[in-house]
PDB file of C-alpha atoms in Angstrom:
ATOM      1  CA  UNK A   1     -57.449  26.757  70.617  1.00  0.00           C
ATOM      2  CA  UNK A   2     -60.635  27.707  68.934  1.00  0.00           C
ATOM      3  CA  UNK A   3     -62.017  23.497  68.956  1.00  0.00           C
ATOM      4  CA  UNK A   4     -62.161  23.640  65.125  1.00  0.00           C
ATOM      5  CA  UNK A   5     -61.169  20.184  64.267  1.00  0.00           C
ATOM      6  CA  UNK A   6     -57.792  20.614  61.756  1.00  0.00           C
ATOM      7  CA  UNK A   7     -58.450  19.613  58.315  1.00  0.00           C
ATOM      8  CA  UNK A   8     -57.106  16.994  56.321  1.00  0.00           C
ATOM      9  CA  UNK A   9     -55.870  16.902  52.568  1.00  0.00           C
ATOM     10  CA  UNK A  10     -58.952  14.040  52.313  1.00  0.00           C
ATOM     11  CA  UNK A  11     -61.081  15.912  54.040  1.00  0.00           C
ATOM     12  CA  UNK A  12     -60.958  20.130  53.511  1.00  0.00           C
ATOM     13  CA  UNK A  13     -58.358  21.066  51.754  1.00  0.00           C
ATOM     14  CA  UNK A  14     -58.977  19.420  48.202  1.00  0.00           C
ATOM     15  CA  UNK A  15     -55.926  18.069  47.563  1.00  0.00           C
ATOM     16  CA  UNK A  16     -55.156  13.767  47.950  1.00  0.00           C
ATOM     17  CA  UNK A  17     -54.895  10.995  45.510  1.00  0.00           C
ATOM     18  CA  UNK A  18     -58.757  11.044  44.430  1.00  0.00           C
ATOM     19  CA  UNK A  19     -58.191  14.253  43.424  1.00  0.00           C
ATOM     20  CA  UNK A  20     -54.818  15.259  42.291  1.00  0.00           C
ATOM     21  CA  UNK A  21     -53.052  12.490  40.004  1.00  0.00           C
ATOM     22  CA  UNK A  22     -49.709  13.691  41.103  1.00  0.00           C
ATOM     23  CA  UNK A  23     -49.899  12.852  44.475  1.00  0.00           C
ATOM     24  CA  UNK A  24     -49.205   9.089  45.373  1.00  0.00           C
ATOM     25  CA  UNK A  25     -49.270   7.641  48.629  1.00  0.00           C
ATOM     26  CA  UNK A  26     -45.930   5.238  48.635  1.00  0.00           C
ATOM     27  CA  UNK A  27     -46.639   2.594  51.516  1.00  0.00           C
ATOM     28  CA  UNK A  28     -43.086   0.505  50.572  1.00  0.00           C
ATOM     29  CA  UNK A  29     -39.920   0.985  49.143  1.00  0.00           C
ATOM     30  CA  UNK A  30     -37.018  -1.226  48.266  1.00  0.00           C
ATOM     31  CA  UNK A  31     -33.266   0.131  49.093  1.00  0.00           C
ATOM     32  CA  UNK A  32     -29.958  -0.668  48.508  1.00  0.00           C
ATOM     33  CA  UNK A  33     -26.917   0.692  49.838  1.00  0.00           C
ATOM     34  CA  UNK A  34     -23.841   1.673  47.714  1.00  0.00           C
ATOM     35  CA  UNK A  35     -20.029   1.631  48.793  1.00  0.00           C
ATOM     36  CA  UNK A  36     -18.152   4.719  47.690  1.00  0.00           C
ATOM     37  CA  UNK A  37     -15.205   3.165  45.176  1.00  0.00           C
ATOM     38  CA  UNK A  38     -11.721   4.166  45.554  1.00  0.00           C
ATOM     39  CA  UNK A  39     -10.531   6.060  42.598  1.00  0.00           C
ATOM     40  CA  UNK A  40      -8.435   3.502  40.841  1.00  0.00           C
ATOM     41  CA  UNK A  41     -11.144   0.248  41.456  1.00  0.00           C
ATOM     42  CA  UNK A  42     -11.919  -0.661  37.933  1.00  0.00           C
ATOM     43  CA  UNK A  43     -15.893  -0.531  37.403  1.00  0.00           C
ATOM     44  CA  UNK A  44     -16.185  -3.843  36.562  1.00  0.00           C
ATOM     45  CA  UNK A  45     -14.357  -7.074  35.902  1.00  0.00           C
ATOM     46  CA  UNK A  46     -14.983  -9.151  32.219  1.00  0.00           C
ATOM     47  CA  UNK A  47     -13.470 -12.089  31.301  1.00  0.00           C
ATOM     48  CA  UNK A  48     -12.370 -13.171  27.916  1.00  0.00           C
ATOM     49  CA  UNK A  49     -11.108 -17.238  26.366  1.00  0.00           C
ATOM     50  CA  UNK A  50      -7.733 -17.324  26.278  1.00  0.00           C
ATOM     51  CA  UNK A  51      -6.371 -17.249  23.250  1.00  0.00           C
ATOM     52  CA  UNK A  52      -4.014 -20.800  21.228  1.00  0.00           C
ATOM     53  CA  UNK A  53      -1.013 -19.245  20.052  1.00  0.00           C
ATOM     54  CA  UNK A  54      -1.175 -18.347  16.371  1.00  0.00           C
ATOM     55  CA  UNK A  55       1.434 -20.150  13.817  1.00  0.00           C
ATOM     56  CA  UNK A  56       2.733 -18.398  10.766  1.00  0.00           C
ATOM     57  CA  UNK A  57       2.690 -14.962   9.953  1.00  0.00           C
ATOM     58  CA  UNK A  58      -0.246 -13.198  10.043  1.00  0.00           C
ATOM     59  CA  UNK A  59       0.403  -9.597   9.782  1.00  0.00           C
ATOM     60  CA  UNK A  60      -1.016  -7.984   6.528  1.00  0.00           C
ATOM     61  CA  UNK A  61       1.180  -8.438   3.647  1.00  0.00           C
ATOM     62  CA  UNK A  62       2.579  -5.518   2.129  1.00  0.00           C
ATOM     63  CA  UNK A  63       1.332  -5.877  -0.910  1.00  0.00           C
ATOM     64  CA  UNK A  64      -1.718  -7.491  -2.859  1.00  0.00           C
ATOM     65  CA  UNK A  65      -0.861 -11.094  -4.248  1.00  0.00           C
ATOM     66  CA  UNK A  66      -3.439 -13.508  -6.402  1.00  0.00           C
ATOM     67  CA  UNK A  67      -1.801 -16.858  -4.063  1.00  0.00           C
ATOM     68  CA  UNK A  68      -2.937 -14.757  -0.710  1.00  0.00           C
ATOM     69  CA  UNK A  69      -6.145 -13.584  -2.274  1.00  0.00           C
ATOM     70  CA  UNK A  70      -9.600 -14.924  -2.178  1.00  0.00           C
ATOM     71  CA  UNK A  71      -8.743 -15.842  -5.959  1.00  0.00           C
ATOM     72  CA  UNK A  72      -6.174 -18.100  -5.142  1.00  0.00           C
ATOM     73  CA  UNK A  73      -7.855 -21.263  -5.126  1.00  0.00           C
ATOM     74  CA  UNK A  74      -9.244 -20.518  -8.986  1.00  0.00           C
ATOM     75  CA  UNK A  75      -7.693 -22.330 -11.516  1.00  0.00           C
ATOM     76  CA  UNK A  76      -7.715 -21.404 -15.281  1.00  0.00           C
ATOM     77  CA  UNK A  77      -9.085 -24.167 -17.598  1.00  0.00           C
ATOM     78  CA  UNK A  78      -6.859 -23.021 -20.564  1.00  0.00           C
ATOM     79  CA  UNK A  79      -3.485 -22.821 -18.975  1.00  0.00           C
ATOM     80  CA  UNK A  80      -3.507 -26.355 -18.708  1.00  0.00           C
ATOM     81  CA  UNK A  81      -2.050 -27.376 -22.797  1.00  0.00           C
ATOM     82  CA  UNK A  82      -4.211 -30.773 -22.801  1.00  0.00           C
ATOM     83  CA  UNK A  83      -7.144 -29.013 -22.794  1.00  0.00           C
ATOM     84  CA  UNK A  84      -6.246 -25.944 -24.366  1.00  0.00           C
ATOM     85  CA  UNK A  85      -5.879 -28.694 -27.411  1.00  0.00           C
ATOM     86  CA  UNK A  86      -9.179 -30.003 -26.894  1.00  0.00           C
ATOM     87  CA  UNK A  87     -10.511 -26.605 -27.281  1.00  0.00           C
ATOM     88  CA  UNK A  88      -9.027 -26.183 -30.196  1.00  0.00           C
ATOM     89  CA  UNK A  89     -10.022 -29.415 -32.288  1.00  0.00           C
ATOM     90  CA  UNK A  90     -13.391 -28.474 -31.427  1.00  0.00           C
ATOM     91  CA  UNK A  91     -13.469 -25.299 -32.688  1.00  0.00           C
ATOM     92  CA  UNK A  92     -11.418 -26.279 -35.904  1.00  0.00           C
ATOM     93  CA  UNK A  93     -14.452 -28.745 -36.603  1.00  0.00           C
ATOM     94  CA  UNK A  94     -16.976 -26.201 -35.931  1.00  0.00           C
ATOM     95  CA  UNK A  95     -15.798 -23.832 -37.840  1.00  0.00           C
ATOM     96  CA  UNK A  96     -15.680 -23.788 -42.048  1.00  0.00           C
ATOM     97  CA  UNK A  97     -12.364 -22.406 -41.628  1.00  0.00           C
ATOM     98  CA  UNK A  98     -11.253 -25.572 -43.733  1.00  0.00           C
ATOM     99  CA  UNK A  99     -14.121 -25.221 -46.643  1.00  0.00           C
ATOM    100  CA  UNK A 100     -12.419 -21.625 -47.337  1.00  0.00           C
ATOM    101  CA  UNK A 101      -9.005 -22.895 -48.279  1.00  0.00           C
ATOM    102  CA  UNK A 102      -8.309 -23.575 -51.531  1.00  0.00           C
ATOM    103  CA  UNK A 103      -5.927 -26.107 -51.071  1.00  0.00           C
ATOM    104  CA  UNK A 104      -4.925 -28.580 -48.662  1.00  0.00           C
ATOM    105  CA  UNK A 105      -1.723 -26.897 -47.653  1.00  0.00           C
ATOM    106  CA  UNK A 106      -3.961 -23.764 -47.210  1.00  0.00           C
ATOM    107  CA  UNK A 107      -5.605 -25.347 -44.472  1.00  0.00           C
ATOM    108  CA  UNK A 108      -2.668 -26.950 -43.086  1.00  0.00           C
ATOM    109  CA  UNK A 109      -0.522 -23.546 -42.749  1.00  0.00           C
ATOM    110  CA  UNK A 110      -3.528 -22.073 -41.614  1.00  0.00           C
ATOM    111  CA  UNK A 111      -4.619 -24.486 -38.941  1.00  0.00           C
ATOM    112  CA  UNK A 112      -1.166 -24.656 -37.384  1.00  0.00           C
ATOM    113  CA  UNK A 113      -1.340 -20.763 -37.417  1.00  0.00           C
ATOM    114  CA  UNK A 114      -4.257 -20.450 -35.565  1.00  0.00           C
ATOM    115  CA  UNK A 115      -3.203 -23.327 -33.471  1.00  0.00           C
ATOM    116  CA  UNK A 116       0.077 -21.939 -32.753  1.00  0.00           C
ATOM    117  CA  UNK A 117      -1.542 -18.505 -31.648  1.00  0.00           C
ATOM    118  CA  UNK A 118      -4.976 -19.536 -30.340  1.00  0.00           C
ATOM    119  CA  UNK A 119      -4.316 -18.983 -26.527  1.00  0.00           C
ATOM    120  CA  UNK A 120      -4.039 -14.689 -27.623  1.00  0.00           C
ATOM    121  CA  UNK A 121      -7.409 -15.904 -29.848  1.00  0.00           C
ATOM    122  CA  UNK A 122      -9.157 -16.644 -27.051  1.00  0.00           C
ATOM    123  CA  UNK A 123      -8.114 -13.782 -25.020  1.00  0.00           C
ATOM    124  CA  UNK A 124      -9.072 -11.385 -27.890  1.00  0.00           C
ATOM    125  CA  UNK A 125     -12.456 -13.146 -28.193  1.00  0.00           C
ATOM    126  CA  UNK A 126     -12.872 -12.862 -24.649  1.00  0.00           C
ATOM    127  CA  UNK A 127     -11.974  -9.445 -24.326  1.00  0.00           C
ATOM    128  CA  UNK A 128     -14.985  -8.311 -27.472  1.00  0.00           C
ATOM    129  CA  UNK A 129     -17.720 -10.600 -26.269  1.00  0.00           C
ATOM    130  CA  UNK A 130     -21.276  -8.830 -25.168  1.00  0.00           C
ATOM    131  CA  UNK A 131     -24.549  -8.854 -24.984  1.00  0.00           C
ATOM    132  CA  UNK A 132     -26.766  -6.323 -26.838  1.00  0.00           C
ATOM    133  CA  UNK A 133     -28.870  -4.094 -25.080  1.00  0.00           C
ATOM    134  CA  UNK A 134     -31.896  -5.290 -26.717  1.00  0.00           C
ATOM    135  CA  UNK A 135     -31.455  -8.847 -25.976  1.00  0.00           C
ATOM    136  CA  UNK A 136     -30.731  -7.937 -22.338  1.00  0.00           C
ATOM    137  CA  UNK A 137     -34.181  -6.113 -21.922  1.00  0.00           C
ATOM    138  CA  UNK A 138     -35.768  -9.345 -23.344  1.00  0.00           C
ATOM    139  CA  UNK A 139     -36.633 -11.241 -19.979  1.00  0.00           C
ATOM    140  CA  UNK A 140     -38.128 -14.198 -21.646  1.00  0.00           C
ATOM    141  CA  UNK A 141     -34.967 -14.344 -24.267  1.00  0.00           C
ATOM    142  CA  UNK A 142     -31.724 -15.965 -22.382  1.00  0.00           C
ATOM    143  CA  UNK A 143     -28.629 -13.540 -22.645  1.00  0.00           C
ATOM    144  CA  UNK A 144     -26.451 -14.958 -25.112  1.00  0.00           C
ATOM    145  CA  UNK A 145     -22.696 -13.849 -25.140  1.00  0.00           C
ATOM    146  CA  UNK A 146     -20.656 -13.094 -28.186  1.00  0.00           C
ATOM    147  CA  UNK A 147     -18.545 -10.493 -30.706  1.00  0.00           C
ATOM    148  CA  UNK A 148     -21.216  -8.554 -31.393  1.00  0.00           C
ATOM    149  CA  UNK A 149     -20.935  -6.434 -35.004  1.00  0.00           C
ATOM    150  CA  UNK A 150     -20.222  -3.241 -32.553  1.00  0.00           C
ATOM    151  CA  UNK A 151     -17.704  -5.181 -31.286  1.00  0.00           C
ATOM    152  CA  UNK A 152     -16.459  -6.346 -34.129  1.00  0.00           C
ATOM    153  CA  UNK A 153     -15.903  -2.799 -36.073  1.00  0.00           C
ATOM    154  CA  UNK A 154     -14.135  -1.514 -33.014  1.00  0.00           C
ATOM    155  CA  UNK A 155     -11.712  -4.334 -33.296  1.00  0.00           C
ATOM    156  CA  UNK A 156     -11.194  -3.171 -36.731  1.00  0.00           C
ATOM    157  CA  UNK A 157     -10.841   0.663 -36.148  1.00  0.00           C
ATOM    158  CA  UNK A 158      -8.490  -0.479 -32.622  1.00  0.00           C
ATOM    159  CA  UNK A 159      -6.179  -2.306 -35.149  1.00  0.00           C
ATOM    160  CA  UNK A 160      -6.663  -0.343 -38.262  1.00  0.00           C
ATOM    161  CA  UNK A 161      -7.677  -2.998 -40.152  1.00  0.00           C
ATOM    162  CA  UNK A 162      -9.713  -1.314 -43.172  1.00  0.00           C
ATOM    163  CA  UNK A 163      -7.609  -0.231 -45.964  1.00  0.00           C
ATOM    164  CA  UNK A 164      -6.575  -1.248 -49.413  1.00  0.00           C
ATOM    165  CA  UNK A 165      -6.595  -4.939 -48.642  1.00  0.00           C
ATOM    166  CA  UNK A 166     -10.068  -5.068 -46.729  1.00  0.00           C
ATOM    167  CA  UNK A 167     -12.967  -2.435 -47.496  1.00  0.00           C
ATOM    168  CA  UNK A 168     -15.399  -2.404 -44.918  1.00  0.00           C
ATOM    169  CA  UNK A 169     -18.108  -4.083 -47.232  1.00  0.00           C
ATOM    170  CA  UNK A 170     -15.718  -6.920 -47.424  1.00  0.00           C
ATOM    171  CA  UNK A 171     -15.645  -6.866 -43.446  1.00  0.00           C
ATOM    172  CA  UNK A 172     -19.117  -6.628 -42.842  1.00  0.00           C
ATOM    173  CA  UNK A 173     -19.879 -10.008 -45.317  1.00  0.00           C
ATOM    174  CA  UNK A 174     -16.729 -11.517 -43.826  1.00  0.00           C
ATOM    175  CA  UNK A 175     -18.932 -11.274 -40.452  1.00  0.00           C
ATOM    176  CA  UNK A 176     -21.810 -12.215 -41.787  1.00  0.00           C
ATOM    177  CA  UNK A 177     -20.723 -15.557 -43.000  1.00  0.00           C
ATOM    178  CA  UNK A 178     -18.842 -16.575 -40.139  1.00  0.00           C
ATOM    179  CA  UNK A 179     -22.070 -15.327 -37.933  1.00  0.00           C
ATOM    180  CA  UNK A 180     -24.209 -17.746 -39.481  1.00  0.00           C
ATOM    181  CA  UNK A 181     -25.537 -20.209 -37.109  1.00  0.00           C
ATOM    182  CA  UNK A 182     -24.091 -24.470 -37.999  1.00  0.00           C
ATOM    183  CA  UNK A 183     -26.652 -26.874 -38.632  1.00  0.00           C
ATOM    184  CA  UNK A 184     -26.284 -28.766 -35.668  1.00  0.00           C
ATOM    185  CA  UNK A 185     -26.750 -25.336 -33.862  1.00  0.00           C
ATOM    186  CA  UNK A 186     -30.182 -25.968 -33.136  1.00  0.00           C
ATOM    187  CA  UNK A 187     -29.471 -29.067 -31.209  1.00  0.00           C
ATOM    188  CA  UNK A 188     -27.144 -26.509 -28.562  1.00  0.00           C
ATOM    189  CA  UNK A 189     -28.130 -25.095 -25.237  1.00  0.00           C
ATOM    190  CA  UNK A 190     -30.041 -21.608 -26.000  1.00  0.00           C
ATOM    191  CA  UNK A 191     -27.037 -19.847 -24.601  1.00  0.00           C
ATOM    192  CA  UNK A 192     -25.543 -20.676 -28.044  1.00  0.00           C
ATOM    193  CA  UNK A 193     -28.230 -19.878 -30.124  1.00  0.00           C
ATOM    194  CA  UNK A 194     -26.891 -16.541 -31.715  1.00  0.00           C
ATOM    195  CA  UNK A 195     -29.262 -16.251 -34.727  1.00  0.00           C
ATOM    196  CA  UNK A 196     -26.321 -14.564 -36.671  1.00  0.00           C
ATOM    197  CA  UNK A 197     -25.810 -12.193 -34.775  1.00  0.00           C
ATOM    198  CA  UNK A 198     -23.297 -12.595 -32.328  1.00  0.00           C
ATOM    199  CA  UNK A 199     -19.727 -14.618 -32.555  1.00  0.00           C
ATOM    200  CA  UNK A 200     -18.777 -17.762 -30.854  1.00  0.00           C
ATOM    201  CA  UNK A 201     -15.519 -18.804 -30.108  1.00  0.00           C
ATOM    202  CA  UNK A 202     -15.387 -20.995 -33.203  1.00  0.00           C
ATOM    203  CA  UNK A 203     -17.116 -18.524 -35.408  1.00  0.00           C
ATOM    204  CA  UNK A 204     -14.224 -15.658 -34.437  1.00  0.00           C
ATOM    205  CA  UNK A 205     -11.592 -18.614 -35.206  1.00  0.00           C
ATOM    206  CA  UNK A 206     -13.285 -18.960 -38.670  1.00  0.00           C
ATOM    207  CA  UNK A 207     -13.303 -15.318 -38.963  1.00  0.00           C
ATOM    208  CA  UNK A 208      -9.419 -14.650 -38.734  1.00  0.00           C
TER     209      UNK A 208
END
C-alpha cells in the first residue's frame, strides 16, 4: 500500500546463501516411494547352497580319544621293535658301557639287562633331558638337549639313590665320566656337541 518495493532475503534482509552457510537452495531431488509391509513379510529373502548329506557320525564324541585327535596320524618311532633294536646297538657301541666290565659275562648280563629294559631307559632319559639356562641365552650357541647334572641329582634324590652303596662323590664322577664327549664326537651335528656337560641317550645308557 505504501509503493515500498518488498524486500528479498538477497536483497534487504541479510540472510541467503552468500551469506548464511546454512541456507541451501535445493533445485532437485530424487524420491522413492515405500510400500507399508504387512506384519509377518519377512524383511528380506537370502539364499544359502544346499547342503550333500553327511555320512558317518559326526556329533562330538563324548570323550577325548588320541585315534579322533589331531595326534592321530603320529606314529612313535620306538614302538616299532626293529628299530627300537637299532637304537639300541647304537647306543651299546657308543657307549664304554663294555670297557667297564670286568669280564665278558659282565658285559653280557649287563647288555641283555639294559636291552631287556631299554624302552623304560629311554622314557626316563626323555623325561630328565634340558637345556640350561645359560646355554639358552647364548643366541649364537645351538640349544643342545640332555640330562643335565640338575637333572641328574634330582633323579637321585626322586629314587633315593645315595646311601651306603653310592656317596654322592661317587655319583658326581660316575657323571662325569659318562659326560665326557667320544672321539668321534666332534665329527656330530652341533646339536650333539655337549662338552661334558649334558647326557645323551648313550651316555645315560653307560651311566646305569
Amino acid at each position: 500500500a505504501s509503493g515500498e518495493e518488498e524486500s528479498t532475503p538477497e536483497q534487504g534482509s541479510g540472510l541467503g546463501p552468500a551469506s548464511d552457510p546454512l541456507v541451501v537452495e535445493v533445485h532437485s531431488v530424487n524420491s522413492t516411494e515405500v510400500t507399508v509391509r504387512d506384519v509377518n513379510e519377512p524383511v528380506c529373502t537370502s539364499f544359502i547352497p544346499r547342503q550333500t548329506a553327511l555320512k558317518g557320525d559326526h556329533s562330538a564324541p563324548s570323550s577325548w580319544e588320541v585315534d579322533r585327535s589331531l595326534f592321530a596320524p603320529y606314529e612313535e618311532a620306538f614302538v616299532r621293535r626293529n628299530f627300537c633294536e637299532r637304537c639300541f646297538e647304537e647306543d651299546w657301541l657308543l657307549s664304554e658301557a663294555a670297557g667297564l666290565l670286568r669280564s665278558s659275562d659282565d658285559v653280557h648280563e649287563v647288555r641283555k639287562l639294559l636291552r631287556t629294559n631299554y624302552a623304560q631307559v629311554i622314557v626316563l632319559h626323555s623325561s630328565l633331558c634340558s637345556a640350561s639356562a645359560r646355554q639358552s641365552a647364548a643366541a649364537s650357541a645351538p640349544v643342545v638337549f640332555g640330562v643335565g647334572i640338575h637333572e641328574y641329582t634330582h633323579m637321585l634324590v626322586q629314587h633315593n639313590l645315595i646311601g651306603e652303596d653310592l656317596s654322592l662323590e661317587e655319583a658326581d664322577a660316575a657323571f662325569v665320566l659318562a659326560a665326557a664327549p667320544a672321539k668321534e664326537s666332534a665329527s656330530w651335528n652341533e646339536v650333539a656337541q655337549t662338552r661334558g656337560r649334558a647326557l645323551l641317550r648313550h651316555n645315560f645308557l653307560e651311566l646305569l
